[in-house]
XYZ file of C-alpha atoms in Angstrom:
564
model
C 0.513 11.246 28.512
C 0.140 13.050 25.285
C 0.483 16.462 27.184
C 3.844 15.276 28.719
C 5.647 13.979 25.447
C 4.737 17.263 24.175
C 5.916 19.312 26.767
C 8.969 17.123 26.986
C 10.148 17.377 23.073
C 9.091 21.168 23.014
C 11.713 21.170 26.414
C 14.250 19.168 24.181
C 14.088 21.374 21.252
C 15.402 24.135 23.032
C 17.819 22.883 25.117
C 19.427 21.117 22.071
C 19.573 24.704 19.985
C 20.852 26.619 22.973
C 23.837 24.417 22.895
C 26.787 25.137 20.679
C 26.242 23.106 17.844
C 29.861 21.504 17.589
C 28.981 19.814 20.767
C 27.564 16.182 20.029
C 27.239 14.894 23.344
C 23.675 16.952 24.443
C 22.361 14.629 21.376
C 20.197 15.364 17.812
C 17.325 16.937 16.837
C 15.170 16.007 13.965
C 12.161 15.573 12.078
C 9.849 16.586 9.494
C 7.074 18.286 8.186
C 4.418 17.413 5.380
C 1.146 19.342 4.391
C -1.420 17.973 1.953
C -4.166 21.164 1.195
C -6.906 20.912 -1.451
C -9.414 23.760 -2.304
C -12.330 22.100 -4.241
C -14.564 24.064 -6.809
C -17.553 23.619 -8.489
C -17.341 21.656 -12.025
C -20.547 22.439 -13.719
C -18.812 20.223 -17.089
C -18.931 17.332 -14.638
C -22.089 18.653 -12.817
C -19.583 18.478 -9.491
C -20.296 21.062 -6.541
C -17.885 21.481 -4.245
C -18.091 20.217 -0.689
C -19.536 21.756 2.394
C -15.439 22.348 3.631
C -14.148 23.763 0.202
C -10.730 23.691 1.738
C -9.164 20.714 3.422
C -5.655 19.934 4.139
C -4.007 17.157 6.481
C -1.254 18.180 8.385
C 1.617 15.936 9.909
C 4.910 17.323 11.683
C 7.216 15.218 13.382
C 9.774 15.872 15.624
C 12.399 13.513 17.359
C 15.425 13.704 19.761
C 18.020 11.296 20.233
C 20.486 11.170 23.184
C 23.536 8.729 22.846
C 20.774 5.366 22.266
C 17.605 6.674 23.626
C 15.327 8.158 21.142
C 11.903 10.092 21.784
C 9.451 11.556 19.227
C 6.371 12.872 18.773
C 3.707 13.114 15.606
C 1.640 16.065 15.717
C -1.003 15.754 13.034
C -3.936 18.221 11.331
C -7.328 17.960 9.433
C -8.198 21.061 9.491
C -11.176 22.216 8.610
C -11.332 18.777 7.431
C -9.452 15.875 6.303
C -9.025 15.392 2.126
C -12.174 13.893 1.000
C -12.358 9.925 1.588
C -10.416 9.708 4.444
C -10.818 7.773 7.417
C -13.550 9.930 9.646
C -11.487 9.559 12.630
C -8.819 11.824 11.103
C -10.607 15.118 12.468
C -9.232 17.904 13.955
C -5.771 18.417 15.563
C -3.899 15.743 17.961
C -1.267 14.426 18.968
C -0.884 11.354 16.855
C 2.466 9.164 17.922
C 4.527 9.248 20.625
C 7.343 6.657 21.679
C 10.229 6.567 23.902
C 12.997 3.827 22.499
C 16.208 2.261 23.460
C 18.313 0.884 20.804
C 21.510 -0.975 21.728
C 23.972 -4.010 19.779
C 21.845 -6.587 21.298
C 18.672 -4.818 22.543
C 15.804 -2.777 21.430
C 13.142 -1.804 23.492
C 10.026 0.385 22.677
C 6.894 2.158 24.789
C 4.437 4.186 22.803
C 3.568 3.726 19.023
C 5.531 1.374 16.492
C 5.212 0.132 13.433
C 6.750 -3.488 12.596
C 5.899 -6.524 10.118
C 5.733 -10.333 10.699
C 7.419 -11.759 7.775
C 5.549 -11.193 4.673
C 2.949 -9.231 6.712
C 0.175 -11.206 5.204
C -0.750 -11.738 9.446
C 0.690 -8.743 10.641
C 2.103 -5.162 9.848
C 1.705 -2.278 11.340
C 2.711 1.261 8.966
C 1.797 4.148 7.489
C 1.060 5.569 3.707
C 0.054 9.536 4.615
C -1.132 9.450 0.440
C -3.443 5.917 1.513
C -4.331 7.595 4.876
C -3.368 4.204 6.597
C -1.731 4.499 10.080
C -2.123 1.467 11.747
C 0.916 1.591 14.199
C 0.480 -0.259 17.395
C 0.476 1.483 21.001
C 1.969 -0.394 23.532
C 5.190 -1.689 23.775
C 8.044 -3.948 21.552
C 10.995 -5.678 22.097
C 13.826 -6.628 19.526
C 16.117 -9.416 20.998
C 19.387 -10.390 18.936
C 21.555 -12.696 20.900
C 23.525 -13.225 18.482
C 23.487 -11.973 14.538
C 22.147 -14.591 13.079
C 18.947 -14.607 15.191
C 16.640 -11.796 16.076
C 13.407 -12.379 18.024
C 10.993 -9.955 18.815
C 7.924 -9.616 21.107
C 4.952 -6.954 21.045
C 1.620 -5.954 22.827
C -0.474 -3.289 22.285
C -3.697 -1.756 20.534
C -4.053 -0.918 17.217
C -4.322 2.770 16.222
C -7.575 3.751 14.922
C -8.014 7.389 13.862
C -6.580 9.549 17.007
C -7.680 7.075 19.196
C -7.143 3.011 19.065
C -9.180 -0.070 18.674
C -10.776 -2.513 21.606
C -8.938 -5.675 20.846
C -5.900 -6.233 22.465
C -2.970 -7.408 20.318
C 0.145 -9.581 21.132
C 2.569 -11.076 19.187
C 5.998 -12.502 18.776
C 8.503 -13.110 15.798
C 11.601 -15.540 15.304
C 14.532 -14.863 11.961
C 17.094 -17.128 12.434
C 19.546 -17.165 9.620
C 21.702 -20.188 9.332
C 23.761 -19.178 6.980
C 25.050 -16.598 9.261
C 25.117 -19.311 11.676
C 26.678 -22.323 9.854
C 29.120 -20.047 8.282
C 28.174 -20.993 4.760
C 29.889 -19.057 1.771
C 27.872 -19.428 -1.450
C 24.289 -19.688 0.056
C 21.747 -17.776 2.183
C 19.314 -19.792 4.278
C 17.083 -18.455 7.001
C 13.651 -19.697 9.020
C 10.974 -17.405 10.650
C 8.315 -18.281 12.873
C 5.208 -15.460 13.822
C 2.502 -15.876 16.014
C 0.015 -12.688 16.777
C -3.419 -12.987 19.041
C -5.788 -10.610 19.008
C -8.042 -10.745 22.163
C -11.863 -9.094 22.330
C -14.642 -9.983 24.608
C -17.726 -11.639 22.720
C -20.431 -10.853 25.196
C -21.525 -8.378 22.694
C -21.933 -11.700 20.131
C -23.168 -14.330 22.392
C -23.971 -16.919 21.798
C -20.513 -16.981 19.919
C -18.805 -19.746 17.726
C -15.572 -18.609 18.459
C -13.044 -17.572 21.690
C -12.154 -14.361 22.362
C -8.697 -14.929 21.522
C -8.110 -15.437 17.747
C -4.579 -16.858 17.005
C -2.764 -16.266 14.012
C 0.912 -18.316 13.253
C 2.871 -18.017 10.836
C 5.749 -20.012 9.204
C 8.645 -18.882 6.553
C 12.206 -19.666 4.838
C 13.986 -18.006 2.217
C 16.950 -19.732 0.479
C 19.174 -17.901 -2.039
C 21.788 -19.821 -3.850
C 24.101 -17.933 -6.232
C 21.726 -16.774 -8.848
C 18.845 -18.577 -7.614
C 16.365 -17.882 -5.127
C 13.568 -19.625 -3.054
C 11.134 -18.256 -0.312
C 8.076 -19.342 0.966
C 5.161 -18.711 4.048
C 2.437 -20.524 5.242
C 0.006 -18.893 7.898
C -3.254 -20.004 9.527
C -5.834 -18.221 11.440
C -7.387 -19.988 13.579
C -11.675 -19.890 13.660
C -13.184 -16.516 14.000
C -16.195 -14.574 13.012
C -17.026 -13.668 9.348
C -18.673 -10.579 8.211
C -21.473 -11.157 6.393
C -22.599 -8.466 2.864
C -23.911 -6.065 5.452
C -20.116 -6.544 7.898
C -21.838 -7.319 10.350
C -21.181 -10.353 12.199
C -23.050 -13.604 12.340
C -23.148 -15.690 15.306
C -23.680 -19.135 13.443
C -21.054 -18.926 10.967
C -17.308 -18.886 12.103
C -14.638 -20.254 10.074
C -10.781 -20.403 10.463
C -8.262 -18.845 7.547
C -5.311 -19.723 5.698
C -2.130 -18.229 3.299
C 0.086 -19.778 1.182
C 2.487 -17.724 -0.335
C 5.758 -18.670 -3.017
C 8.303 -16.765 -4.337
C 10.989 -17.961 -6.753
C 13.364 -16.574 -9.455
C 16.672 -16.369 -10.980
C 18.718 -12.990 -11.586
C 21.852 -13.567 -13.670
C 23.574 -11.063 -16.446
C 21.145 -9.670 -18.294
C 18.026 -12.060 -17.173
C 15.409 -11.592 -14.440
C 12.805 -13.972 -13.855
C 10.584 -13.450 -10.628
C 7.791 -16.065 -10.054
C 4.906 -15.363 -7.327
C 2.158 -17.546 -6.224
C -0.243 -16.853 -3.480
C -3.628 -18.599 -2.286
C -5.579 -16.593 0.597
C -8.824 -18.007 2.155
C -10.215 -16.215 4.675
C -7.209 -14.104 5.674
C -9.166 -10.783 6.510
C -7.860 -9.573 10.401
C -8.949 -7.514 11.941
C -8.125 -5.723 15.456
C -11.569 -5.505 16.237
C -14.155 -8.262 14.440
C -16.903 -6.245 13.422
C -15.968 -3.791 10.963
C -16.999 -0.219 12.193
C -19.755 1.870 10.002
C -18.732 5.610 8.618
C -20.729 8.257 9.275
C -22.186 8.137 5.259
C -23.728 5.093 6.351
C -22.050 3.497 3.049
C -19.195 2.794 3.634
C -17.482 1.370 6.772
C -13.849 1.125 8.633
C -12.799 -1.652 5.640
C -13.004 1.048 3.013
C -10.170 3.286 4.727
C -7.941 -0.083 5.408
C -8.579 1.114 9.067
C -8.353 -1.777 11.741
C -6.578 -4.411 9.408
C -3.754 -6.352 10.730
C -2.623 -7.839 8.134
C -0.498 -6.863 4.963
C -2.550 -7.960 1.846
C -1.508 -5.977 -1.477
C -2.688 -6.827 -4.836
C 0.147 -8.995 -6.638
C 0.016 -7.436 -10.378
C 2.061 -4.627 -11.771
C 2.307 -1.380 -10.559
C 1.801 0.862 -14.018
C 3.161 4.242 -14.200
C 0.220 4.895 -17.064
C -2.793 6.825 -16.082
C -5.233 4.502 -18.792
C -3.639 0.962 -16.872
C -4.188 2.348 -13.686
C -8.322 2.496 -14.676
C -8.671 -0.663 -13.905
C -6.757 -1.783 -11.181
C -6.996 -4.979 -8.856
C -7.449 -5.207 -4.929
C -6.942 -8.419 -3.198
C -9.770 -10.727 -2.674
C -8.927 -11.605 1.261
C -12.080 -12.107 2.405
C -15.391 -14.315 2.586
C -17.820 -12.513 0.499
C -21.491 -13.896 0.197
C -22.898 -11.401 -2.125
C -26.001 -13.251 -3.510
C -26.638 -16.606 -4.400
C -24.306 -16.041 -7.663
C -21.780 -14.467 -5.960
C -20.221 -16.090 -3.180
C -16.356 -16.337 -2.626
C -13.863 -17.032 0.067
C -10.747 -15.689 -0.790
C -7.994 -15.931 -4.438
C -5.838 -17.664 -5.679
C -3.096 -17.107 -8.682
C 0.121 -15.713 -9.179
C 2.439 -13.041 -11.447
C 5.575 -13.693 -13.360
C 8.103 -11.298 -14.500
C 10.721 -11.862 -17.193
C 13.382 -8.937 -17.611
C 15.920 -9.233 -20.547
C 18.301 -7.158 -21.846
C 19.863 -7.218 -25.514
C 23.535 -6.077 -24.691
C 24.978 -3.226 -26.590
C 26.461 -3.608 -30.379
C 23.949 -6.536 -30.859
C 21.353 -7.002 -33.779
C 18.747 -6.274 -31.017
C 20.898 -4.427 -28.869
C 22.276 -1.667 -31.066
C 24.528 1.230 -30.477
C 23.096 1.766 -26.503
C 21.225 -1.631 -25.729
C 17.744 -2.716 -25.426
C 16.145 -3.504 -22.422
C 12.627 -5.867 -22.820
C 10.389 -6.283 -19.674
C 7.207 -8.740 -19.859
C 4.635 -9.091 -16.818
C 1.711 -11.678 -16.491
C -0.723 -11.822 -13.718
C -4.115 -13.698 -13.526
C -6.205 -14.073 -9.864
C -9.206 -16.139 -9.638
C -11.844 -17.221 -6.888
C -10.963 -20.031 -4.835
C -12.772 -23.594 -5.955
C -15.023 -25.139 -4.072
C -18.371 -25.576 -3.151
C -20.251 -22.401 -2.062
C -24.132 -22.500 -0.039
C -25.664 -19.666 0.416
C -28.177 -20.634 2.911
C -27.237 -21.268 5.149
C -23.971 -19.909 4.553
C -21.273 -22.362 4.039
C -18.860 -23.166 2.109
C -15.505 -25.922 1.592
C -12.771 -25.120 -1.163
C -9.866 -27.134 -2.725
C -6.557 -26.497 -2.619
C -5.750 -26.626 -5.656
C -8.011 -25.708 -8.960
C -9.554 -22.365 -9.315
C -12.782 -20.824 -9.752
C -14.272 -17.521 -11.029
C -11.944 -15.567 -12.884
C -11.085 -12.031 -10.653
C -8.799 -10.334 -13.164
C -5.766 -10.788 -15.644
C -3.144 -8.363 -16.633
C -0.479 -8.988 -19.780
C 1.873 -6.244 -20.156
C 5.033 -6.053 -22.474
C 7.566 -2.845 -22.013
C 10.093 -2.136 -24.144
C 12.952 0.663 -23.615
C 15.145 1.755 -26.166
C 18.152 4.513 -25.722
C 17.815 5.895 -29.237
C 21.178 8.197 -29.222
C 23.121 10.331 -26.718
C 20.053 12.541 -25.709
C 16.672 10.172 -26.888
C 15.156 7.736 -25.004
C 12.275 5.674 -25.307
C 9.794 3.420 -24.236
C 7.397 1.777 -25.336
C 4.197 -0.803 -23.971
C 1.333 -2.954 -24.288
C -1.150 -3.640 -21.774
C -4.484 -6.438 -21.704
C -6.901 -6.604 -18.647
C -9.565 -8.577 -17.692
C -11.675 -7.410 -15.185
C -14.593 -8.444 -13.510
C -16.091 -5.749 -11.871
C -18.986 -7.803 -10.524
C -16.930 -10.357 -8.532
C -15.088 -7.384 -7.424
C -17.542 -5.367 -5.866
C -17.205 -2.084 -8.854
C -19.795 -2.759 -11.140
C -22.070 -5.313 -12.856
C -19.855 -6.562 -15.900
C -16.644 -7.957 -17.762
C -14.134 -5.529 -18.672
C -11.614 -6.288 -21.484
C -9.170 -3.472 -22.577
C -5.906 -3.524 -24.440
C -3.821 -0.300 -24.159
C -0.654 0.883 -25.947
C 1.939 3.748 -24.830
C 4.530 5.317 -26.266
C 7.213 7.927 -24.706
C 10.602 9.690 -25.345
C 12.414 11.877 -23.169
C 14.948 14.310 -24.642
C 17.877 15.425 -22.592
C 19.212 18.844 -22.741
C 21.584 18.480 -20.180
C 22.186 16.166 -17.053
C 19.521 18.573 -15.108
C 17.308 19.229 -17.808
C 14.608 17.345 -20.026
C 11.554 16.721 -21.642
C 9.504 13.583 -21.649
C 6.151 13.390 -23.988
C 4.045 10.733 -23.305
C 1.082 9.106 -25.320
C -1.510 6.374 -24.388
C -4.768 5.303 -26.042
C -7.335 2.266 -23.960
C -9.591 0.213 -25.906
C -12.570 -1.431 -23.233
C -15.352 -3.236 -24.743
C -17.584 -1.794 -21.929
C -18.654 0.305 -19.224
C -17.117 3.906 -19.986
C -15.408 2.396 -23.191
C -12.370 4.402 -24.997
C -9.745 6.877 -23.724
C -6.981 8.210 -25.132
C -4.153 10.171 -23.065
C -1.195 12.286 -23.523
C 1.821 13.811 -20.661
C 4.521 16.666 -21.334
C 6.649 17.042 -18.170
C 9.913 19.229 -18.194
C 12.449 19.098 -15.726
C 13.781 22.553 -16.051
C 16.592 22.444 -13.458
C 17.772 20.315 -10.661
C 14.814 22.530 -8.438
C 11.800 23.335 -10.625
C 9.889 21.030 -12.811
C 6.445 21.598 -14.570
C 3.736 19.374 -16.262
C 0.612 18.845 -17.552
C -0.889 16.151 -18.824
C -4.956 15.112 -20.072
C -7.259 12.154 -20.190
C -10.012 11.649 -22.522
C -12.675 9.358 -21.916
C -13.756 10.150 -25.881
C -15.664 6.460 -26.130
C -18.114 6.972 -23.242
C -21.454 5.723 -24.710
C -23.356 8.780 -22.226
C -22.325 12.006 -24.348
C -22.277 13.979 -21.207
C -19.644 11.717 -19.688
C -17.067 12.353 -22.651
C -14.877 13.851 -19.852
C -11.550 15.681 -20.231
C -9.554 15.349 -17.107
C -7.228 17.692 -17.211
C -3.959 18.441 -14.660
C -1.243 21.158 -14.783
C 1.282 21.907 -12.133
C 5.060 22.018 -10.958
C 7.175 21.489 -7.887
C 10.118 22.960 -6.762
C 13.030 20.904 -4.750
C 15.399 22.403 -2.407
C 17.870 19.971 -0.714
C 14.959 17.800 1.601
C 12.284 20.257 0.640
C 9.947 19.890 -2.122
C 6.582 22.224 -2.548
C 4.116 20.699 -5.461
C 1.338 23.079 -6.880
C -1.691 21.307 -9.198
C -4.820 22.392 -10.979
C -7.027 19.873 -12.146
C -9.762 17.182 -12.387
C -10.121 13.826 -9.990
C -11.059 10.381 -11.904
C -13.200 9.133 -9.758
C -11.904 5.447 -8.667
C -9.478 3.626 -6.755
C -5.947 5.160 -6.082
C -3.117 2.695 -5.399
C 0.256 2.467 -3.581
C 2.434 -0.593 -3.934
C -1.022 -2.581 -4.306
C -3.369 -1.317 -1.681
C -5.792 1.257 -2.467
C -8.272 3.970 -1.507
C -11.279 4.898 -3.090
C -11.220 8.511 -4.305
C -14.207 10.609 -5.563
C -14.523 12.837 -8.349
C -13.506 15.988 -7.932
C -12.063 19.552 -9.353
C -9.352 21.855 -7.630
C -6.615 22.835 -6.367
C -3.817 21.252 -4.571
C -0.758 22.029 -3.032
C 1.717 19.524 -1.054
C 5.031 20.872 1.147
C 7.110 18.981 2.660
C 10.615 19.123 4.045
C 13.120 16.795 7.070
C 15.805 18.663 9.111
């Protein structure tokens, strides 16, 4: 199969460009390509020695052909010699990745090969990729997209989750209902639409006999969103029906099975100059996965969970995303799971929420001034789920409402300020609470409060400076830092930067680490090419609130990538 989509889009290719190109009808041809290449040193101020593969670089070109409305593509992906360090094992060597075939009409869609889609929220099921994450979970099978009429659109998929170059054992089906009645009822000032979701993802149990659970797990899922001039309402419930739980160890036990549940609420108002945007969200036992016991890495530490490889569902952490490299120290993950730690540490999920209030002071006002102030505050806070919690034998029943341990907190304020023609500014304030021993990082509390300051001076519409500087004050584990940024965009193609982070407070001398990064990138219509020299913090490294764990390291990097 892979050999004949290859052959076939390598066939396409040059039939398309042997054709005069004012001729549309013998279709398009497009794509892209993106390289990711690190050479790793020795540090000898960090004590780091490089890795056994000192040069690593993951590879991914894509190519695609679409005749009238059939479309055909092909991934084509490298780690070679290896993958970037902390990636998913089964990213080795080179394969052929995706392939698909599709037909897209008015009223019809209809897929064969990989896909990626998302059930509502995703919180049961989504299926995408994030190259800097290394997650590609597409499914391979096949999906079809049904709209009878615009106001509803009902899909239906099967398949097997990918996993590396090659896919999981459980068998995955699902369907997915978005019926919007405003569309349908005709209604002029108001937006109102349902969704229903149901996904099942079948594996034999003979390997976990005697078993507490079928081999078909069920997950459904209900949603509306309302929006009603200013105002706007959505909500989700989902339940998982009983399945096995990984114990500390992920592996699973026969005698303790449990089914899951998601509530999820989202509610604001956006109006002239105001933004408020509520979120609430309880998960208990919500972890998914397309096959139940989690697969070990070759380490022997860490395991399939750790690369987000083989998860169904869509879980991000609901807090800020900072742009500051001291906020983004400690950072939050969602707590999805059933955890029984030790007999002090036993949890089954979170619960808690974030709120965002956006105001802005309108020009030639006391707190507007000459350009207008804009004033952003953020408040998030995610806790343990309460309950009653036995460790042996394992067990456990929570409430609804209440909560329990606290997870984390984050209380941010931002303010940006347009100080003349050329000067901006911004300006913020940042507490955290973080408990790195209910999170699986460390053994203690966490309390820092950070402040940052920038301005960024225009030259010209193409050209600028921006100077950044940030200081974190943490009451423990590696204490103070204090950080500074210079970026200048020189043109509309080249920009350079460099920019340092000092963990000065770090009660172990030897760990009073600069890390240090300098580099540039240059941007040519879809093509960009990114050079950097530099140190790796150590930690977790985030994308729209799902990480990756990234160790410390010392190189160089370079990233190209361009479409046609």
């Amino acid at each position: 199969m892979r050999r004949y989509f290859f052959a076939w889009a390598l066939y396409a290719a040059v039939a398309v460009q042997a054709q005069d190109e004012q001729k549309t009808d013998y279709g398009k041809l497009f794509g892209g390509f993106e390289s990711n290449s690190a050479w790793y040193l020795n540090d000898k101020g960090r004590n780091l020695s490089h890795p056994e593969d000192p040069f690593r670089s993951n590879n991914y070109f894509q190519l695609n052909y679409q005749y009238k409305k059939w479309t055909a593509g092909i991934q084509a992906e490298s780690y070679a010699p290896s993958a970037l360090l902390n990636y998913n094992p089964g990213f080795d060597g080179t394969d052929l990745g995706l392939y698909f075939v599709s037909y897209n009409s008015t009223k019809l869609d209809v897929t064969v090969g990989h896909f990626y889609e998302q059930f509502g929220s995703g919180l049961i099921f989504r299926a995408w990729e994030d190259r800097a994450l290394g997650i590609n979970t597409a499914l391979r099978g096949g999906r079809i997209v049904w709209r009878p009429i615009d106001a509803i659109r009902l899909t239906a998929i099967a398949g097997r989750q990918r996993s590396g170059f090659g896919v999981a054992k459980g068998d995955v089906y699902g369907f997915d209902s978005d019926i919007n009645v405003s569309k349908w009822l005709k209604f002029s000032s108001s937006d109102l639409s349902f969704g229903f979701s149901w996904l099942g993802r079948h594996e034999k149990v003979e390997d976990f006999e005697p078993a507490l659970f079928d081999e078909l797990t069920n997950a459904y899922s209900g949603r509306f969103n309302f929006i009603h001039n200013a105002f706007y309402l959505s909500g989700e419930y989902d339940y998982k029906t009983r399945d096995a739980v990984p114990d500390a160890q992920l592996n699973i036990n026969n005698n303790f099975a449990r089914s899951g549940n998601a509530t999820l609420i989202n509610f604001g108002y956006s109006g002239k100059g105001l933004g408020i945007d509520a979120t609430l969200r309880r998960i208990e036992n919500m972890l998914f996965l397309s096959e139940r016991e989690p697969t070990p890495a070759p380490d022997g530490v860490s395991s399939s969970l750790n690369y987000n490889d083989k998860v169904l569902g869509f879980l991000p952490a609901l807090t800020k995303q900072h742009h500051s490299n001291l906020a983004n120290i400690y950072v939050y993950q969602a707590q999805a799971r059933v955890d029984y730690i030790d007999p002090t540490i036993m949890k089954a999920g979170e619960t808690g929420g974030q709120i965002d209030v956006f105001y802005d002071f309108a020009k030639d006002t006391p707190l507007g001034g000459k350009y207008g102030t804009k004033i952003a505050a953020n408040a998030s806070s995610w806790y343990n789920l309460a309950g009653n919690y036995r460790f042996i034998p394992v067990d456990y029943h929570t409430q609804f409402f209440g909560v329990g341990q606290k997870y984390y907190s984050d209380y941010n304020l931002e303010v940006r300020k347009q100080l003349s023609e050329k000067w901006h500014s911004a300006f913020y304030c940042v507490n955290q609470y973080y408990d790195r021993l209910w999170q699986g990082q460390g053994s203690e509390v966490v309390k820092t409060n950070i402040i940052n300051a920038e301005f960024t001076y225009n030259f010209s519409p193409s050209r600028s400076i921006r100077v950044e500087g940030e200081h974190m004050w943490a009451d423990a584990d590696m204490k103070n830092w204090a950080g500074t940024t210079v970026e200048f965009n020189i043109n509309d193609h080249y920009s350079l930067y460099v920019w340092d982070i000092y963990n000065y407070g770090n009660d172990d001398a030897s760990k009073q680490t600069h890390y240090y990064n300098v580099g540039g990138a240059y941007r040519k219509g879809s093509t960009r090419l990114a050079l950097n020299y530099g140190r790796q913090r150590g930690g977790l490294v985030c994308v729209g609130g799902v990480c990756r764990f990234v160790p410390e390291s010392t190189g160089l990097t370079i990233s190209l990538s361009t479409a046609f």
